Protein backbone atom coordinates (compact mmCIF):
# COMPACT_ATOMS: atom_id res chain seq x y z
CA UNK A 1 28.79 32.56 -19.82
CA UNK A 2 28.28 29.95 -22.53
CA UNK A 3 27.11 27.41 -19.91
CA UNK A 4 24.53 29.87 -18.59
CA UNK A 5 23.15 30.44 -22.11
CA UNK A 6 22.96 26.69 -22.80
CA UNK A 7 21.27 25.99 -19.47
CA UNK A 8 18.80 28.83 -20.06
CA UNK A 9 17.89 27.47 -23.50
CA UNK A 10 17.37 23.96 -22.10
CA UNK A 11 15.17 25.24 -19.25
CA UNK A 12 13.05 27.35 -21.62
CA UNK A 13 12.69 24.38 -24.00
CA UNK A 14 11.58 22.13 -21.11
CA UNK A 15 8.92 24.61 -19.99
CA UNK A 16 7.71 24.99 -23.58
CA UNK A 17 7.45 21.22 -24.00
CA UNK A 18 5.51 20.91 -20.75
CA UNK A 19 3.11 23.63 -21.87
CA UNK A 20 2.50 21.83 -25.19
CA UNK A 21 1.78 18.53 -23.39
CA UNK A 22 -0.58 20.22 -20.93
CA UNK A 23 -2.37 22.00 -23.78
CA UNK A 24 -2.95 18.64 -25.53
CA UNK A 25 -4.08 16.56 -22.55
CA UNK A 26 -5.14 19.18 -20.04
CA UNK A 27 -3.89 19.44 -16.48
CA UNK A 28 -3.17 16.14 -14.82
CA UNK A 29 -4.95 15.59 -11.52
CA UNK A 30 -2.91 13.05 -9.60
CA UNK A 31 -5.05 13.13 -6.47
CA UNK A 32 -8.74 12.60 -7.23
CA UNK A 33 -11.06 14.39 -4.87
CA UNK A 34 -14.76 14.42 -4.15
CA UNK A 35 -15.16 10.64 -3.99
CA UNK A 36 -18.64 9.33 -3.38
CA UNK A 37 -20.28 5.93 -3.54
CA UNK A 38 -23.25 5.15 -5.74
CA UNK A 39 -25.97 2.74 -4.57
CA UNK A 40 -24.28 -0.21 -6.33
CA UNK A 41 -21.04 0.29 -4.45
CA UNK A 42 -18.90 1.57 -7.35
CA UNK A 43 -16.65 4.43 -6.42
CA UNK A 44 -17.25 7.58 -8.46
CA UNK A 45 -14.90 10.58 -8.73
CA UNK A 46 -16.42 13.79 -10.07
CA UNK A 47 -18.74 11.77 -12.30
CA UNK A 48 -16.03 9.43 -13.68
CA UNK A 49 -16.05 5.81 -12.60
CA UNK A 50 -12.62 4.93 -11.26
CA UNK A 51 -13.07 1.27 -10.39
CA UNK A 52 -12.36 1.16 -6.69
CA UNK A 53 -10.56 4.12 -5.22
CA UNK A 54 -7.17 3.77 -6.81
CA UNK A 55 -6.38 2.82 -10.40
CA UNK A 56 -3.17 1.01 -9.38
CA UNK A 57 -5.17 -1.26 -7.08
CA UNK A 58 -8.00 -1.85 -9.53
CA UNK A 59 -8.21 -5.62 -9.07
CA UNK A 60 -8.12 -5.43 -5.28
CA UNK A 61 -10.75 -2.69 -5.16
CA UNK A 62 -13.00 -4.53 -7.63
CA UNK A 63 -12.79 -7.70 -5.60
CA UNK A 64 -13.43 -5.94 -2.29
CA UNK A 65 -16.32 -3.81 -3.49
CA UNK A 66 -18.14 -6.93 -4.69
CA UNK A 67 -18.10 -8.50 -1.23
CA UNK A 68 -21.41 -8.68 0.61
CA UNK A 69 -21.89 -5.68 2.86
CA UNK A 70 -19.40 -3.43 1.06
CA UNK A 71 -21.45 -0.50 -0.16
CA UNK A 72 -19.71 2.53 1.35
CA UNK A 73 -16.17 3.90 1.43
CA UNK A 74 -15.87 2.97 5.12
CA UNK A 75 -16.90 -0.63 4.40
CA UNK A 76 -14.45 -0.79 1.47
CA UNK A 77 -11.62 0.36 3.72
CA UNK A 78 -12.66 -2.08 6.46
CA UNK A 79 -12.61 -4.93 3.93
CA UNK A 80 -9.14 -3.86 2.76
CA UNK A 81 -7.85 -3.73 6.34
CA UNK A 82 -9.30 -7.15 7.19
CA UNK A 83 -7.76 -8.64 4.03
CA UNK A 84 -4.43 -7.06 4.95
CA UNK A 85 -4.61 -8.51 8.47
CA UNK A 86 -5.31 -12.00 7.12
CA UNK A 87 -2.40 -11.77 4.69
CA UNK A 88 -0.02 -10.44 7.38
CA UNK A 89 -1.02 -13.21 9.81
CA UNK A 90 -0.51 -15.85 7.11
CA UNK A 91 2.89 -14.34 6.24
CA UNK A 92 3.92 -14.40 9.88
CA UNK A 93 3.04 -18.10 10.08
CA UNK A 94 5.02 -18.90 6.90
CA UNK A 95 8.09 -17.00 8.07
CA UNK A 96 7.81 -18.60 11.51
CA UNK A 97 7.81 -22.07 9.94
CA UNK A 98 10.81 -21.11 7.79
CA UNK A 99 12.64 -19.78 10.87
CA UNK A 100 12.08 -23.06 12.70
CA UNK A 101 13.59 -24.91 9.73
CA UNK A 102 16.54 -22.53 9.34
CA UNK A 103 19.94 -23.41 10.64
CA UNK A 104 20.43 -21.89 14.09
CA UNK A 105 22.76 -18.93 14.44
CA UNK A 106 22.80 -18.08 10.73
CA UNK A 107 22.01 -14.77 9.04
CA UNK A 108 18.92 -16.40 7.50
CA UNK A 109 17.52 -17.25 10.94
CA UNK A 110 17.98 -13.61 11.94
CA UNK A 111 16.27 -12.38 8.77
CA UNK A 112 13.32 -14.72 9.24
CA UNK A 113 12.94 -13.60 12.87
CA UNK A 114 12.91 -9.97 11.67
CA UNK A 115 10.21 -10.86 9.15
CA UNK A 116 8.07 -12.55 11.83
CA UNK A 117 8.38 -9.51 14.07
CA UNK A 118 7.62 -7.15 11.19
CA UNK A 119 4.41 -9.03 10.37
CA UNK A 120 3.41 -9.11 14.05
CA UNK A 121 3.85 -5.32 14.11
CA UNK A 122 1.90 -5.03 10.86
CA UNK A 123 -1.05 -6.91 12.37
CA UNK A 124 -0.95 -4.72 15.50
CA UNK A 125 -0.88 -1.56 13.40
CA UNK A 126 -3.80 -2.81 11.28
CA UNK A 127 -5.79 -3.56 14.43
CA UNK A 128 -5.18 0.07 15.44
CA UNK A 129 -6.40 1.15 12.00
CA UNK A 130 -9.60 -0.86 12.44
CA UNK A 131 -10.19 0.72 15.86
CA UNK A 132 -9.64 4.10 14.24
CA UNK A 133 -12.22 3.31 11.53
CA UNK A 134 -14.74 2.01 14.09
CA UNK A 135 -14.32 5.14 16.24
CA UNK A 136 -14.69 7.47 13.22
CA UNK A 137 -11.31 8.93 14.12
CA UNK A 138 -9.76 11.67 12.00
CA UNK A 139 -8.45 10.87 8.54
CA UNK A 140 -5.00 12.12 9.59
CA UNK A 141 -4.90 9.61 12.44
CA UNK A 142 -6.10 6.86 10.12
CA UNK A 143 -3.43 7.64 7.51
CA UNK A 144 -0.72 7.77 10.19
CA UNK A 145 -1.69 4.33 11.48
CA UNK A 146 -1.94 2.88 7.95
CA UNK A 147 1.47 4.34 7.11
CA UNK A 148 2.91 2.58 10.14
CA UNK A 149 1.48 -0.71 8.89
CA UNK A 150 3.11 -0.23 5.48
CA UNK A 151 6.41 0.60 7.14
CA UNK A 152 6.30 -2.64 9.14
CA UNK A 153 5.62 -4.67 5.98
CA UNK A 154 8.87 -3.29 4.57
CA UNK A 155 10.92 -4.58 7.51
CA UNK A 156 11.16 -8.04 5.97
CA UNK A 157 12.45 -6.83 2.63
CA UNK A 158 14.90 -4.52 4.38
CA UNK A 159 16.27 -7.42 6.42
CA UNK A 160 17.01 -9.38 3.24
CA UNK A 161 18.57 -6.35 1.53
CA UNK A 162 20.82 -5.55 4.50
CA UNK A 163 22.30 -9.05 4.33
CA UNK A 164 22.29 -9.04 0.51
CA UNK A 165 20.28 -12.25 0.44
CA UNK A 166 17.13 -13.26 -1.42
CA UNK A 167 14.11 -15.05 0.03
CA UNK A 168 12.91 -18.28 -1.53
CA UNK A 169 10.36 -17.82 -4.30
CA UNK A 170 7.50 -18.83 -1.98
CA UNK A 171 8.57 -16.42 0.77
CA UNK A 172 9.21 -13.66 -1.77
CA UNK A 173 5.70 -14.12 -3.17
CA UNK A 174 4.26 -14.01 0.34
CA UNK A 175 6.23 -10.87 1.20
CA UNK A 176 5.21 -9.12 -2.03
CA UNK A 177 1.56 -10.08 -1.56
CA UNK A 178 1.43 -8.58 1.94
CA UNK A 179 3.14 -5.41 0.71
CA UNK A 180 0.63 -5.13 -2.14
CA UNK A 181 -2.52 -5.48 -0.05
CA UNK A 182 -1.34 -3.25 2.81
CA UNK A 183 -0.18 -0.58 0.35
CA UNK A 184 -3.54 -0.92 -1.42
CA UNK A 185 -5.38 -0.40 1.86
CA UNK A 186 -3.29 2.73 2.51
CA UNK A 187 -4.12 4.02 -0.97
CA UNK A 188 -7.82 3.44 -0.36
CA UNK A 189 -7.61 5.23 3.01
CA UNK A 190 -5.82 8.17 1.41
CA UNK A 191 -8.30 8.56 -1.45
CA UNK A 192 -11.64 8.02 0.22
CA UNK A 193 -13.69 10.55 2.07
CA UNK A 194 -14.80 8.84 5.23
């Protein structure tokens, strides 16, 4: 009985604390809606400027929205997908070169082959995303295809983790960069009204 009373007091205290925080800062909207683009290309959410579409990808969105021809949400997403494809192709080439240099028959050769294949699959998935954008396909289809691309980017990291090995600093930077841009493109796709 004593445990029940203690648990009840803790639960009530937690709800009270949450109510106090919400009263101070107001409700937290984690998924902005009603995104539009102004004539200068800045993304606006309910009257608030939210540089790009996603605060976590602020630098990427700022860079992409300043590119020539990027003045709508669709063009921003297309730019993000093209950037992601370039990064995935470059990563594939780096991992392919590393695989050629790796000792044959070793776990590292296997990991590097998995990374190459993962980046090939990422590029294919991003090509599907671009076809989806060009065909004005449904947002659900677009998000599904973008999610597949992000899953494929994780294959490389998973291969290293499974063998409990670490990539070289250069390959790790390449892997992280691809993950960042593809995840950023997914975030843009998820937030924008197309």
